[in-house]
C-alpha positions as YAML, in Angstrom:
chain: A
units: angstrom
residues:
- id: 1
  name: MET
  ca: [41.99, 187.67, -71.59]
- id: 2
  name: LYS
  ca: [42.97, 186.86, -75.17]
- id: 3
  name: LEU
  ca: [41.94, 183.28, -75.84]
- id: 4
  name: LEU
  ca: [45.29, 182.27, -77.31]
- id: 5
  name: GLU
  ca: [47.03, 183.60, -74.19]
- id: 6
  name: ALA
  ca: [44.84, 181.62, -71.78]
- id: 7
  name: PRO
  ca: [46.80, 178.96, -69.85]
- id: 8
  name: PHE
  ca: [44.41, 176.17, -70.82]
- id: 9
  name: VAL
  ca: [44.86, 176.96, -74.51]
- id: 10
  name: GLN
  ca: [48.63, 177.17, -74.15]
- id: 11
  name: GLY
  ca: [48.63, 173.81, -72.38]
- id: 12
  name: PHE
  ca: [46.53, 172.29, -75.15]
- id: 13
  name: ILE
  ca: [48.88, 173.62, -77.84]
- id: 14
  name: ARG
  ca: [51.93, 172.32, -75.99]
- id: 15
  name: MET
  ca: [50.41, 168.84, -75.67]
- id: 16
  name: CYS
  ca: [49.68, 168.73, -79.41]
- id: 17
  name: ASP
  ca: [53.27, 169.69, -80.14]
- id: 18
  name: ASP
  ca: [54.69, 167.22, -77.62]
- id: 19
  name: GLY
  ca: [52.63, 164.41, -79.18]
- id: 20
  name: PHE
  ca: [53.83, 165.26, -82.66]
- id: 21
  name: HIS
  ca: [57.46, 165.22, -81.53]
- id: 22
  name: GLN
  ca: [56.92, 161.77, -80.00]
- id: 23
  name: ASN
  ca: [56.04, 160.61, -83.56]
- id: 24
  name: TRP
  ca: [52.50, 159.67, -82.50]
- id: 25
  name: HIS
  ca: [50.69, 161.87, -85.05]
- id: 26
  name: GLU
  ca: [51.56, 161.11, -88.65]
- id: 27
  name: ARG
  ca: [49.74, 163.31, -91.18]
- id: 28
  name: ASN
  ca: [46.35, 164.15, -89.57]
- id: 29
  name: GLY
  ca: [46.43, 161.21, -87.17]
- id: 30
  name: GLY
  ca: [45.11, 161.52, -83.62]
- id: 31
  name: ASN
  ca: [42.93, 164.01, -81.78]
- id: 32
  name: LEU
  ca: [42.70, 165.83, -78.45]
- id: 33
  name: SER
  ca: [39.88, 167.39, -76.45]
- id: 34
  name: TYR
  ca: [39.64, 169.31, -73.20]
- id: 35
  name: ARG
  ca: [36.49, 169.98, -71.13]
- id: 36
  name: ILE
  ca: [36.87, 173.65, -70.28]
- id: 37
  name: LYS
  ca: [36.27, 174.91, -66.74]
- id: 38
  name: SER
  ca: [33.52, 177.48, -66.25]
- id: 39
  name: GLU
  ca: [35.96, 180.10, -64.98]
- id: 40
  name: GLU
  ca: [38.17, 179.55, -68.02]
- id: 41
  name: ILE
  ca: [35.25, 180.11, -70.38]
- id: 42
  name: GLU
  ca: [34.32, 183.22, -68.44]
- id: 43
  name: SER
  ca: [37.85, 184.59, -68.89]
- id: 44
  name: VAL
  ca: [37.67, 184.37, -72.72]
- id: 45
  name: LYS
  ca: [33.94, 184.88, -73.33]
- id: 46
  name: GLU
  ca: [34.48, 188.11, -75.31]
- id: 47
  name: GLU
  ca: [36.14, 186.07, -78.09]
- id: 48
  name: LEU
  ca: [33.42, 183.44, -78.36]
- id: 49
  name: SER
  ca: [30.86, 183.66, -81.15]
- id: 50
  name: ARG
  ca: [27.40, 182.11, -81.10]
- id: 51
  name: ASP
  ca: [26.54, 182.81, -84.73]
- id: 52
  name: LYS
  ca: [27.41, 179.37, -86.11]
- id: 53
  name: PRO
  ca: [24.56, 176.86, -86.59]
- id: 54
  name: TRP
  ca: [24.07, 173.88, -84.31]
- id: 55
  name: GLN
  ca: [25.26, 170.57, -85.76]
- id: 56
  name: PRO
  ca: [24.30, 167.03, -84.64]
- id: 57
  name: ILE
  ca: [26.95, 165.28, -82.56]
- id: 58
  name: GLY
  ca: [25.79, 161.88, -83.77]
- id: 59
  name: THR
  ca: [25.06, 160.66, -80.25]
- id: 60
  name: GLY
  ca: [23.50, 161.96, -77.06]
- id: 61
  name: VAL
  ca: [25.60, 163.25, -74.14]
- id: 62
  name: PRO
  ca: [23.07, 164.80, -71.71]
- id: 63
  name: GLY
  ca: [25.68, 164.77, -68.95]
- id: 64
  name: LEU
  ca: [27.64, 167.41, -70.90]
- id: 65
  name: LYS
  ca: [24.80, 169.80, -71.73]
- id: 66
  name: GLY
  ca: [25.93, 173.43, -71.79]
- id: 67
  name: GLU
  ca: [29.62, 172.51, -71.53]
- id: 68
  name: TYR
  ca: [32.45, 173.85, -73.69]
- id: 69
  name: PHE
  ca: [35.33, 171.88, -75.20]
- id: 70
  name: LEU
  ca: [38.61, 172.75, -76.87]
- id: 71
  name: VAL
  ca: [39.20, 170.19, -79.64]
- id: 72
  name: THR
  ca: [41.44, 169.54, -82.63]
- id: 73
  name: GLY
  ca: [39.96, 169.84, -86.10]
- id: 74
  name: SER
  ca: [39.11, 167.05, -88.52]
- id: 75
  name: GLY
  ca: [41.83, 166.58, -91.10]
- id: 76
  name: LYS
  ca: [44.14, 168.98, -89.26]
- id: 77
  name: TYR
  ca: [47.77, 168.14, -88.53]
- id: 78
  name: PHE
  ca: [49.11, 168.18, -84.97]
- id: 79
  name: ARG
  ca: [52.37, 169.63, -86.30]
- id: 80
  name: ASN
  ca: [50.50, 172.75, -87.43]
- id: 81
  name: VAL
  ca: [48.67, 173.50, -84.19]
- id: 82
  name: ILE
  ca: [51.59, 175.41, -82.67]
- id: 83
  name: LEU
  ca: [52.09, 177.35, -85.94]
- id: 84
  name: ASP
  ca: [48.47, 178.47, -86.41]
- id: 85
  name: PRO
  ca: [46.18, 177.43, -83.54]
- id: 86
  name: ALA
  ca: [43.14, 179.35, -84.79]
- id: 87
  name: ALA
  ca: [43.17, 177.40, -88.08]
- id: 88
  name: ASN
  ca: [43.61, 173.95, -86.53]
- id: 89
  name: ILE
  ca: [41.68, 173.81, -83.26]
- id: 90
  name: CYS
  ca: [38.32, 175.10, -82.05]
- id: 91
  name: VAL
  ca: [36.08, 175.72, -79.06]
- id: 92
  name: VAL
  ca: [32.72, 173.98, -79.30]
- id: 93
  name: GLU
  ca: [29.63, 174.33, -77.14]
- id: 94
  name: VAL
  ca: [27.19, 171.48, -76.43]
- id: 95
  name: ASP
  ca: [23.53, 172.49, -76.40]
- id: 96
  name: GLU
  ca: [21.00, 171.92, -73.62]
- id: 97
  name: THR
  ca: [19.82, 168.62, -75.09]
- id: 98
  name: GLY
  ca: [23.32, 167.15, -75.28]
- id: 99
  name: GLU
  ca: [22.71, 166.18, -78.91]
- id: 100
  name: ASN
  ca: [24.14, 169.13, -80.84]
- id: 101
  name: TYR
  ca: [27.25, 171.30, -80.88]
- id: 102
  name: ARG
  ca: [28.35, 174.57, -82.44]
- id: 103
  name: ILE
  ca: [31.75, 176.11, -83.07]
- id: 104
  name: CYS
  ca: [32.32, 179.22, -80.95]
- id: 105
  name: TRP
  ca: [35.94, 179.93, -81.89]
- id: 106
  name: GLY
  ca: [38.62, 178.64, -84.23]
- id: 107
  name: LEU
  ca: [38.86, 176.71, -87.49]
- id: 108
  name: VAL
  ca: [39.05, 180.11, -89.16]
- id: 109
  name: ASP
  ca: [39.82, 178.58, -92.57]
- id: 110
  name: GLY
  ca: [36.78, 176.31, -92.32]
- id: 111
  name: GLY
  ca: [36.31, 172.74, -91.29]
- id: 112
  name: ARG
  ca: [34.74, 170.85, -88.42]
- id: 113
  name: PRO
  ca: [35.86, 169.31, -85.14]
- id: 114
  name: THR
  ca: [37.64, 165.96, -85.11]
- id: 115
  name: SER
  ca: [35.75, 163.10, -86.74]
- id: 116
  name: GLU
  ca: [36.16, 161.29, -83.42]
- id: 117
  name: LEU
  ca: [34.00, 163.90, -81.65]
- id: 118
  name: PRO
  ca: [31.31, 161.33, -80.71]
- id: 119
  name: SER
  ca: [33.96, 159.12, -79.09]
- id: 120
  name: HIS
  ca: [35.50, 162.06, -77.26]
- id: 121
  name: LEU
  ca: [32.22, 163.41, -75.92]
- id: 122
  name: MET
  ca: [30.81, 160.03, -74.90]
- id: 123
  name: ASN
  ca: [34.01, 159.30, -73.04]
- id: 124
  name: HIS
  ca: [34.09, 162.75, -71.46]
- id: 125
  name: GLU
  ca: [30.58, 162.06, -70.16]
- id: 126
  name: VAL
  ca: [31.61, 158.69, -68.72]
- id: 127
  name: LYS
  ca: [34.85, 159.97, -67.15]
- id: 128
  name: LYS
  ca: [33.16, 163.09, -65.75]
- id: 129
  name: ALA
  ca: [30.73, 160.85, -63.87]
- id: 130
  name: ALA
  ca: [33.30, 158.23, -62.87]
- id: 131
  name: SER
  ca: [35.85, 160.76, -61.59]
- id: 132
  name: GLY
  ca: [33.47, 163.17, -59.90]
- id: 133
  name: GLY
  ca: [34.28, 165.78, -62.53]
- id: 134
  name: ARG
  ca: [38.07, 165.63, -62.13]
- id: 135
  name: HIS
  ca: [38.87, 164.16, -65.57]
- id: 136
  name: ARG
  ca: [38.90, 166.81, -68.29]
- id: 137
  name: VAL
  ca: [41.24, 165.52, -71.04]
- id: 138
  name: ILE
  ca: [40.65, 162.84, -73.67]
- id: 139
  name: TYR
  ca: [43.61, 162.01, -75.92]
- id: 140
  name: HIS
  ca: [43.81, 159.72, -78.93]
- id: 141
  name: ALA
  ca: [47.21, 159.00, -80.50]
- id: 142
  name: HIS
  ca: [48.89, 156.45, -82.76]
- id: 143
  name: PRO
  ca: [51.92, 155.15, -80.79]
- id: 144
  name: ALA
  ca: [53.68, 152.57, -82.94]
- id: 145
  name: ASN
  ca: [54.60, 150.01, -80.30]
- id: 146
  name: ILE
  ca: [51.18, 149.70, -78.71]
- id: 147
  name: ILE
  ca: [49.71, 149.28, -82.21]
- id: 148
  name: ALA
  ca: [52.31, 146.59, -83.01]
- id: 149
  name: LEU
  ca: [51.28, 144.59, -79.95]
- id: 150
  name: THR
  ca: [47.69, 144.37, -81.21]
- id: 151
  name: PHE
  ca: [48.98, 142.07, -83.97]
- id: 152
  name: VAL
  ca: [50.73, 139.60, -81.68]
- id: 153
  name: LEU
  ca: [48.99, 139.58, -78.27]
- id: 154
  name: PRO
  ca: [45.53, 138.16, -77.57]
- id: 155
  name: LEU
  ca: [43.06, 141.05, -77.64]
- id: 156
  name: GLU
  ca: [42.17, 140.66, -73.97]
- id: 157
  name: ASP
  ca: [42.29, 143.23, -71.18]
- id: 158
  name: LYS
  ca: [44.01, 140.85, -68.79]
- id: 159
  name: VAL
  ca: [46.78, 139.98, -71.26]
- id: 160
  name: PHE
  ca: [47.59, 143.55, -72.29]
- id: 161
  name: THR
  ca: [47.42, 144.78, -68.71]
- id: 162
  name: ARG
  ca: [49.67, 142.11, -67.28]
- id: 163
  name: GLU
  ca: [52.26, 142.31, -70.08]
- id: 164
  name: LEU
  ca: [52.48, 146.11, -69.87]
- id: 165
  name: TRP
  ca: [52.62, 146.08, -66.06]
- id: 166
  name: GLU
  ca: [55.56, 143.67, -66.14]
- id: 167
  name: MET
  ca: [57.70, 145.88, -68.37]
- id: 168
  name: ALA
  ca: [58.40, 148.66, -65.84]
- id: 169
  name: THR
  ca: [57.84, 148.91, -62.11]
- id: 170
  name: GLU
  ca: [56.08, 152.29, -62.43]
- id: 171
  name: CYS
  ca: [53.36, 150.93, -64.73]
- id: 172
  name: PRO
  ca: [51.02, 149.42, -62.10]
- id: 173
  name: VAL
  ca: [51.33, 152.68, -60.16]
- id: 174
  name: VAL
  ca: [50.59, 154.91, -63.18]
- id: 175
  name: PHE
  ca: [47.65, 152.85, -64.50]
- id: 176
  name: PRO
  ca: [46.59, 150.59, -61.59]
- id: 177
  name: ALA
  ca: [43.16, 149.82, -63.04]
- id: 178
  name: GLY
  ca: [44.82, 148.27, -66.10]
- id: 179
  name: VAL
  ca: [44.01, 148.81, -69.77]
- id: 180
  name: GLY
  ca: [41.04, 147.82, -71.89]
- id: 181
  name: VAL
  ca: [41.13, 146.58, -75.47]
- id: 182
  name: VAL
  ca: [38.65, 147.40, -78.24]
- id: 183
  name: GLY
  ca: [38.62, 144.94, -81.13]
- id: 184
  name: TRP
  ca: [39.05, 146.40, -84.60]
- id: 185
  name: MET
  ca: [36.20, 148.75, -85.54]
- id: 186
  name: VAL
  ca: [35.65, 151.48, -88.13]
- id: 187
  name: PRO
  ca: [36.78, 154.74, -86.45]
- id: 188
  name: GLY
  ca: [34.76, 157.92, -86.17]
- id: 189
  name: GLY
  ca: [31.31, 156.45, -85.58]
- id: 190
  name: ARG
  ca: [28.95, 155.76, -82.73]
- id: 191
  name: ASP
  ca: [29.78, 152.03, -82.42]
- id: 192
  name: ILE
  ca: [33.43, 152.55, -81.50]
- id: 193
  name: ALA
  ca: [32.40, 155.43, -79.23]
- id: 194
  name: VAL
  ca: [30.01, 153.15, -77.33]
- id: 195
  name: ALA
  ca: [32.55, 150.32, -77.08]
- id: 196
  name: THR
  ca: [35.25, 152.67, -75.79]
- id: 197
  name: SER
  ca: [32.98, 154.41, -73.31]
- id: 198
  name: GLU
  ca: [32.03, 151.04, -71.81]
- id: 199
  name: LEU
  ca: [35.70, 150.30, -71.18]
- id: 200
  name: MET
  ca: [36.29, 153.82, -69.83]
- id: 201
  name: LYS
  ca: [33.84, 153.15, -67.01]
- id: 202
  name: ARG
  ca: [36.61, 150.97, -65.60]
- id: 203
  name: TYR
  ca: [39.90, 152.06, -67.20]
- id: 204
  name: ASP
  ca: [41.71, 155.29, -68.07]
- id: 205
  name: VAL
  ca: [43.34, 153.61, -71.10]
- id: 206
  name: ALA
  ca: [41.72, 151.88, -74.06]
- id: 207
  name: VAL
  ca: [43.76, 150.27, -76.82]
- id: 208
  name: TRP
  ca: [42.19, 150.47, -80.27]
- id: 209
  name: THR
  ca: [43.23, 147.36, -82.20]
- id: 210
  name: HIS
  ca: [45.50, 148.10, -85.21]
- id: 211
  name: HIS
  ca: [44.80, 151.81, -84.67]
- id: 212
  name: GLY
  ca: [46.11, 153.44, -81.52]
- id: 213
  name: CYS
  ca: [45.44, 154.33, -77.92]
- id: 214
  name: PHE
  ca: [42.79, 156.37, -76.09]
- id: 215
  name: CYS
  ca: [43.57, 157.94, -72.71]
- id: 216
  name: SER
  ca: [41.69, 160.02, -70.14]
- id: 217
  name: GLY
  ca: [43.10, 162.18, -67.37]
- id: 218
  name: GLU
  ca: [42.61, 165.11, -65.04]
- id: 219
  name: ASP
  ca: [44.93, 167.52, -66.86]
- id: 220
  name: PHE
  ca: [47.31, 167.73, -69.79]
- id: 221
  name: ASP
  ca: [50.41, 166.56, -67.89]
- id: 222
  name: LEU
  ca: [48.74, 163.51, -66.36]
- id: 223
  name: THR
  ca: [47.07, 162.45, -69.61]
- id: 224
  name: PHE
  ca: [50.17, 162.90, -71.74]
- id: 225
  name: GLY
  ca: [52.23, 161.13, -69.07]
- id: 226
  name: LEU
  ca: [49.79, 158.22, -69.10]
- id: 227
  name: MET
  ca: [50.05, 157.81, -72.88]
- id: 228
  name: HIS
  ca: [53.83, 158.16, -72.67]
- id: 229
  name: THR
  ca: [54.11, 155.50, -69.96]
- id: 230
  name: VAL
  ca: [51.89, 153.00, -71.79]
- id: 231
  name: GLU
  ca: [53.81, 153.44, -75.04]
- id: 232
  name: LYS
  ca: [57.21, 153.16, -73.34]
- id: 233
  name: SER
  ca: [56.09, 149.94, -71.68]
- id: 234
  name: ALA
  ca: [54.93, 148.67, -75.07]
- id: 235
  name: GLU
  ca: [58.31, 149.59, -76.57]
- id: 236
  name: ILE
  ca: [60.12, 147.57, -73.90]
- id: 237
  name: LEU
  ca: [57.82, 144.61, -74.51]
- id: 238
  name: VAL
  ca: [58.44, 144.75, -78.27]
- id: 239
  name: LYS
  ca: [62.21, 144.68, -77.57]
- id: 240
  name: VAL
  ca: [61.89, 141.82, -75.10]
- id: 241
  name: MET
  ca: [59.80, 139.77, -77.54]
- id: 242
  name: SER
  ca: [62.30, 140.41, -80.33]
- id: 243
  name: ILE
  ca: [65.20, 139.16, -78.19]
- id: 244
  name: ARG
  ca: [63.58, 135.93, -77.04]
- id: 245
  name: PRO
  ca: [60.00, 134.60, -76.88]
- id: 246
  name: ASP
  ca: [60.07, 133.78, -73.16]
- id: 247
  name: LYS
  ca: [61.22, 135.89, -70.21]
- id: 248
  name: LEU
  ca: [63.89, 134.56, -67.86]
- id: 249
  name: GLN
  ca: [62.54, 136.72, -65.04]
- id: 250
  name: THR
  ca: [59.72, 139.19, -64.46]
- id: 251
  name: ILE
  ca: [57.62, 140.80, -61.72]
- id: 252
  name: ARG
  ca: [55.53, 138.16, -59.96]
- id: 253
  name: PRO
  ca: [52.03, 138.47, -58.46]
- id: 254
  name: ARG
  ca: [53.36, 138.60, -54.89]
- id: 255
  name: GLU
  ca: [55.72, 141.40, -55.89]
- id: 256
  name: PHE
  ca: [52.88, 143.33, -57.54]
- id: 257
  name: ARG
  ca: [50.93, 143.08, -54.28]
- id: 258
  name: ASP
  ca: [53.94, 144.36, -52.32]
- id: 259
  name: LEU
  ca: [54.27, 147.26, -54.76]
- id: 260
  name: ALA
  ca: [50.57, 148.10, -54.45]
- id: 261
  name: ALA
  ca: [50.79, 148.15, -50.65]
- id: 262
  name: ASP
  ca: [53.80, 150.47, -50.62]
- id: 263
  name: PHE
  ca: [52.36, 152.88, -53.21]
- id: 264
  name: HIS
  ca: [48.80, 152.75, -51.84]
- id: 265
  name: VAL
  ca: [47.14, 151.63, -55.07]
- id: 266
  name: THR
  ca: [44.64, 148.85, -55.65]
- id: 267
  name: LEU
  ca: [45.47, 146.31, -58.35]
- id: 268
  name: PRO
  ca: [42.62, 144.06, -59.57]
- id: 269
  name: GLU
  ca: [43.30, 140.49, -58.47]
- id: 270
  name: GLU
  ca: [42.11, 139.14, -61.83]
- id: 271
  name: PHE
  ca: [45.29, 140.54, -63.39]
- id: 272
  name: LEU
  ca: [47.59, 138.95, -60.81]
- id: 273
  name: PHE
  ca: [47.26, 135.36, -62.01]
- id: 274
  name: GLU
  ca: [50.21, 132.96, -61.97]
- id: 275
  name: LYS
  ca: [51.58, 132.28, -65.46]
...
């Protein structure tokens, strides 16, 4: 099969385009990665090259040794992925030590994978273990409303979780574990990768203060839908806060528990405190 015709590549391209049209990817903002299934790699193996040199990841991910990833390129624009995928995305292989990678396809005009590659791979390793291998997508975007909230809400998991849950009844069902918050850190390095991966042991969503949002999911639809739901909830909260500082009514802890029982999800009790 031609690599660009493979369903997993087409799904990746569509998600990049959908994110751009949501206005989450100004300039070269944001990045996306997908842990490719073995049968998918087998279907496109004729197009993969192993001539490129190994490069250090900048961290160790032994749980991903020998795996392949489809990732966006550093400095590349999401808006251009659909126009010229081979110039803007790439397939990378992780070596048997889990400390190096090489480009096997893509970035035909030169370049390297996203500068957030350490964060992506460390979080892939965590989510692979936590989900029994089901999670395959890591998505980082810059949704404006969730970023705005990092200037006005306490940077605490319990505060962000509870406020976002209260904005729409579907929210506790879509992200029942809640959301984690990473304080401001320089992006692209090992420190923010470690901080995020610690949160991802518990959550599928991490908010990066004054920067954006980081989501993990089983496939493109679920991961994009998770980001979309979190940002829509943040948009509602921004509107509510702009209308009046206090809410006249909201969803109460007892009602959250009723919702959890009906939808068969478990909501952490620590987030169901009385205000």
